[in-house]
Coordinates of C-alpha atoms in Angstrom, one line a residue:
X1 CA 143.2 3.3 39.0
X2 CA 145.4 5.0 41.6
X3 CA 148.6 3.5 43.0
X4 CA 147.5 4.3 46.6
X5 CA 144.5 1.9 46.1
X6 CA 146.7 -1.2 45.5
X7 CA 145.4 -3.9 47.8
X8 CA 148.6 -6.0 47.8
X9 CA 152.2 -5.0 48.3
X10 CA 154.3 -5.0 45.1
X11 CA 157.2 -7.0 46.6
X12 CA 159.2 -9.9 45.2
X13 CA 157.6 -13.2 46.2
X14 CA 158.6 -16.8 46.2
X15 CA 156.2 -19.5 45.0
X16 CA 155.2 -20.3 48.5
X17 CA 154.5 -16.7 49.2
X18 CA 152.3 -16.6 46.0
X19 CA 150.3 -19.7 47.2
X20 CA 150.0 -18.2 50.7
X21 CA 148.7 -14.9 49.3
X22 CA 146.4 -16.7 46.9
X23 CA 144.7 -18.5 49.8
X24 CA 144.2 -15.1 51.5
X25 CA 142.6 -13.7 48.4
X26 CA 140.4 -16.7 48.0
X27 CA 139.2 -16.3 51.6
X28 CA 138.6 -12.5 51.2
X29 CA 136.9 -12.8 47.8
X30 CA 135.2 -16.1 48.6
X31 CA 131.6 -15.0 47.6
X32 CA 132.3 -13.8 44.0
X33 CA 134.9 -16.5 43.3
X34 CA 132.5 -19.3 44.5
X35 CA 129.8 -17.7 42.3
X36 CA 132.1 -18.0 39.3
X37 CA 133.1 -21.5 40.3
X38 CA 129.5 -22.5 40.6
X39 CA 128.7 -21.0 37.2
X40 CA 131.2 -23.4 35.6
X41 CA 131.3 -26.3 38.0
X42 CA 127.5 -27.0 38.2
X43 CA 126.9 -27.6 34.5
X44 CA 130.3 -29.3 34.1
X45 CA 129.7 -31.7 37.0
X46 CA 126.1 -32.4 35.9
X47 CA 127.3 -33.3 32.3
X48 CA 130.0 -35.5 33.8
X49 CA 127.6 -37.3 36.1
X50 CA 125.3 -38.0 33.2
X51 CA 128.0 -39.2 30.8
X52 CA 129.5 -41.6 33.4
X53 CA 126.2 -42.8 34.8
X54 CA 124.3 -43.3 31.6
X55 CA 127.0 -43.8 28.9
X56 CA 129.6 -45.8 30.8
X57 CA 132.3 -43.2 30.5
X58 CA 135.1 -43.0 33.1
X59 CA 137.4 -40.7 34.9
X60 CA 139.0 -39.8 31.6
X61 CA 135.8 -38.0 30.6
X62 CA 136.0 -36.0 33.8
X63 CA 139.6 -35.1 33.2
X64 CA 138.8 -34.0 29.7
X65 CA 135.9 -31.8 30.9
X66 CA 138.2 -30.4 33.6
X67 CA 140.8 -29.4 30.9
X68 CA 138.1 -27.7 28.8
X69 CA 136.2 -25.9 31.6
X70 CA 139.1 -24.8 33.8
X71 CA 140.3 -22.4 31.1
X72 CA 137.1 -20.1 31.1
X73 CA 137.0 -20.5 34.9
X74 CA 140.5 -19.1 35.1
X75 CA 139.8 -16.2 32.8
X76 CA 136.7 -15.2 34.8
X77 CA 138.6 -15.4 38.1
X78 CA 141.5 -13.3 36.9
X79 CA 139.2 -10.8 35.2
X80 CA 137.6 -10.3 38.7
X81 CA 140.6 -10.5 40.9
X82 CA 143.2 -8.6 39.0
X83 CA 141.3 -5.3 38.9
X84 CA 140.2 -5.8 42.5
X85 CA 143.9 -5.8 43.5
X86 CA 144.1 -2.2 42.2
X87 CA 141.0 -0.8 44.0
X88 CA 138.3 -1.9 41.5
X89 CA 135.1 -3.7 42.7
X90 CA 134.8 -7.4 42.2
X91 CA 131.2 -8.5 41.5
X92 CA 129.7 -10.8 38.9
X93 CA 128.3 -7.7 37.1
X94 CA 131.8 -6.1 36.9
X95 CA 133.2 -9.4 35.5
X96 CA 130.6 -9.6 32.8
X97 CA 131.2 -5.9 31.9
X98 CA 134.9 -6.6 31.5
X99 CA 134.2 -9.7 29.4
X100 CA 132.0 -7.7 27.1
X101 CA 135.0 -5.3 26.5
X102 CA 137.0 -7.9 24.6
X103 CA 137.1 -10.6 27.2
X104 CA 135.2 -13.1 25.1
X105 CA 137.8 -12.9 22.4
X106 CA 140.4 -13.5 25.0
X107 CA 138.5 -16.5 26.3
X108 CA 138.4 -18.1 22.8
X109 CA 142.1 -17.4 22.4
X110 CA 143.0 -19.1 25.7
X111 CA 140.7 -22.0 25.0
X112 CA 142.4 -22.6 21.7
X113 CA 145.8 -22.4 23.3
X114 CA 144.6 -24.9 25.9
X115 CA 143.4 -27.2 23.2
X116 CA 146.7 -26.8 21.4
X117 CA 148.7 -27.5 24.6
X118 CA 146.6 -30.7 25.2
X119 CA 147.2 -31.8 21.6
X120 CA 150.9 -31.1 21.9
X121 CA 151.1 -32.9 25.2
X122 CA 149.2 -35.9 23.9
X123 CA 151.0 -36.3 20.6
X124 CA 154.5 -35.1 21.5
X125 CA 154.5 -36.0 25.2
X126 CA 153.5 -33.9 28.2
X127 CA 156.5 -31.6 28.3
X128 CA 155.8 -29.6 25.0
X129 CA 152.2 -28.9 26.1
X130 CA 153.3 -27.7 29.5
X131 CA 156.0 -25.4 28.0
X132 CA 153.4 -24.0 25.6
X133 CA 151.1 -23.3 28.6
X134 CA 153.8 -21.5 30.4
X135 CA 154.9 -19.5 27.3
X136 CA 151.3 -18.1 26.8
X137 CA 150.2 -18.3 30.4
X138 CA 149.9 -14.6 31.2
X139 CA 147.6 -13.4 28.4
X140 CA 144.7 -13.0 30.8
X141 CA 146.7 -11.0 33.3
X142 CA 148.0 -8.7 30.6
X143 CA 144.6 -8.1 29.2
X144 CA 142.8 -7.6 32.5
X145 CA 145.4 -5.0 33.7
X146 CA 145.8 -3.2 30.4
X147 CA 142.0 -2.7 30.3
X148 CA 142.3 -1.2 33.8
X149 CA 145.0 1.3 32.9
X150 CA 147.5 1.8 30.1
X151 CA 150.2 2.2 32.8
X152 CA 149.7 -1.5 33.8
X153 CA 150.3 -2.8 30.2
X154 CA 153.6 -4.6 29.6
X155 CA 154.9 -4.5 26.1
X156 CA 158.0 -6.5 27.0
X157 CA 156.2 -9.5 28.4
X158 CA 157.8 -11.9 25.8
X159 CA 161.3 -10.7 26.8
X160 CA 160.5 -11.1 30.5
X161 CA 159.2 -14.7 30.0
X162 CA 162.2 -15.6 27.8
X163 CA 164.5 -14.4 30.5
X164 CA 162.7 -16.1 33.3
X165 CA 161.4 -19.1 31.4
X166 CA 163.1 -21.8 33.4
X167 CA 162.1 -20.2 36.7
X168 CA 158.5 -19.9 35.5
X169 CA 158.5 -23.6 34.5
X170 CA 159.7 -24.6 38.0
X171 CA 157.1 -22.4 39.6
X172 CA 154.3 -23.9 37.5
X173 CA 155.5 -27.4 38.5
X174 CA 155.4 -26.5 42.2
X175 CA 152.0 -24.8 42.0
X176 CA 150.7 -27.9 40.1
X177 CA 152.1 -30.3 42.7
X178 CA 150.7 -28.3 45.6
X179 CA 147.2 -28.1 43.9
X180 CA 147.3 -31.8 43.1
X181 CA 147.9 -32.7 46.8
X182 CA 145.3 -30.2 47.8
X183 CA 142.9 -31.7 45.2
X184 CA 143.3 -35.2 46.8
X185 CA 143.0 -33.8 50.3
X186 CA 139.8 -31.8 49.5
X187 CA 138.2 -34.9 47.9
X188 CA 139.1 -37.0 51.0
X189 CA 137.6 -34.2 53.2
X190 CA 134.4 -34.2 51.2
X191 CA 134.3 -38.0 51.5
X192 CA 134.7 -37.9 55.3
X193 CA 132.2 -35.0 55.7
X194 CA 129.7 -37.0 53.7
X195 CA 130.2 -40.2 55.7
X196 CA 130.4 -38.8 59.3
X197 CA 128.3 -35.6 59.0
X198 CA 125.7 -36.5 56.3
X199 CA 124.7 -39.8 57.8
X200 CA 126.9 -42.2 55.8
X201 CA 126.6 -40.5 52.4
X202 CA 130.2 -40.6 51.7
X203 CA 131.8 -40.6 48.2
X204 CA 133.8 -43.8 48.7
X205 CA 133.6 -44.6 52.4
X206 CA 130.5 -46.6 53.2
X207 CA 129.9 -47.4 49.5
X208 CA 132.9 -49.6 48.9
X209 CA 133.9 -52.4 51.2
X210 CA 137.1 -54.3 50.4
X211 CA 138.0 -57.2 52.7
X212 CA 141.7 -57.5 52.5
X213 CA 141.7 -60.6 54.7
X214 CA 140.5 -62.8 51.8
X215 CA 141.9 -60.8 48.8
X216 CA 145.3 -60.2 47.6
X217 CA 146.5 -56.6 48.1
X218 CA 146.8 -55.8 44.4
X219 CA 143.3 -57.2 43.8
X220 CA 141.9 -54.9 46.6
X221 CA 143.7 -51.9 45.1
X222 CA 142.4 -52.7 41.6
X223 CA 138.9 -52.9 43.0
X224 CA 139.2 -49.5 44.6
X225 CA 140.7 -47.9 41.5
X226 CA 138.0 -49.5 39.3
X227 CA 135.3 -48.1 41.6
X228 CA 136.8 -44.5 41.6
X229 CA 137.3 -44.7 37.8
X230 CA 133.8 -45.5 36.9
X231 CA 131.5 -44.3 39.7
X232 CA 129.5 -41.2 38.5
X233 CA 129.3 -39.6 41.9
X234 CA 133.0 -39.9 42.6
X235 CA 134.0 -38.6 39.1
X236 CA 131.7 -35.6 39.4
X237 CA 133.0 -34.8 42.9
X238 CA 136.6 -35.1 41.8
X239 CA 135.8 -32.6 39.0
X240 CA 134.1 -30.2 41.4
X241 CA 137.1 -30.3 43.8
X242 CA 139.5 -30.0 41.0
X243 CA 137.8 -26.8 39.6
X244 CA 137.8 -25.3 43.1
X245 CA 141.5 -26.0 43.6
X246 CA 142.2 -24.7 40.1
X247 CA 140.9 -21.3 41.2
X248 CA 143.6 -21.2 43.9
X249 CA 146.3 -22.3 41.5
X250 CA 145.2 -19.7 38.9
X251 CA 145.4 -16.9 41.6
X252 CA 148.9 -18.1 42.5
X253 CA 149.9 -17.9 38.9
X254 CA 148.5 -14.4 38.7
X255 CA 150.7 -13.5 41.7
X256 CA 153.7 -15.0 39.8
X257 CA 153.0 -12.5 37.1
X258 CA 153.0 -9.6 39.6
X259 CA 156.3 -11.0 41.0
X260 CA 157.8 -11.2 37.5
X261 CA 156.9 -7.6 36.7
X262 CA 158.2 -6.4 40.1
X263 CA 161.6 -8.3 39.9
X264 CA 162.4 -7.9 36.2
X265 CA 160.5 -4.7 35.2
X266 CA 160.8 -2.6 38.4
X267 CA 157.0 -2.3 38.3
X268 CA 156.6 -1.0 41.8
X269 CA 158.9 1.9 41.1
X270 CA 157.2 2.7 37.8
X271 CA 153.8 2.9 39.4
X272 CA 155.1 5.1 42.2
X273 CA 156.5 7.4 39.6
X274 CA 153.2 7.5 37.7
X275 CA 151.3 8.1 40.9
X276 CA 153.6 11.0 41.9
X277 CA 153.3 12.5 38.5
X278 CA 149.6 12.4 38.7
X279 CA 149.7 14.0 42.1
X280 CA 151.9 16.9 40.9
X281 CA 149.7 17.4 37.9
X282 CA 146.7 17.9 40.2
X283 CA 148.5 20.5 42.3

């Protein structure tokens, strides 16, 4: 890795800047990211559809599968994107090579932490699980960059997180809210595309008709919610959209890590010094 190969500017960024740059990265790296998304989303959505359609499961099943499958999807995405920001190629083969260099152990660790956060959020309320997720939210970034170069490793990450913990919690909330709204919008877009472009094959539109003239408003709302909650096609589509939006949110969180290192650890200056030292050694 060379400092002059860095693909993004190492500048302080707000949460909005991180989301904006994450959208740009998602567009530029669309092919490998969509391949990783399909690797996780296709079997997850197929399993969800079968469970809801054949075993009378509900949207809760889709949410549980989302929580389980989003963790490995995030690990794979960061293992590809993080090195690509420092001049390394981003292909499926490169991601699997990095996974074979200790990445599977990291995946198991993050999955166990995710299960622990879910358990803490279920038993002790949502807040402890969210705090646990923020506390250990940068393990993948640290691993991916440390494997790329020892100069990218951060031994003071715990201290940085402790110093900026409240800010990181606020950033995670804003990213979650943005991705939640985008999740709903993407699902509605898929519904409209299916109905108006694919000859009436919408997810909800065209399949559910509620006549509010003869029903109470709360009864009509309950009918719509019940349909969305138990329809296999809708639940599988929500899962697919959710996993796609999660990739964006995970990239934004990776950029939050970059911002943390730049603001609190003077990372940009450190890498410039390393680059200049390497140049002088080569002279």
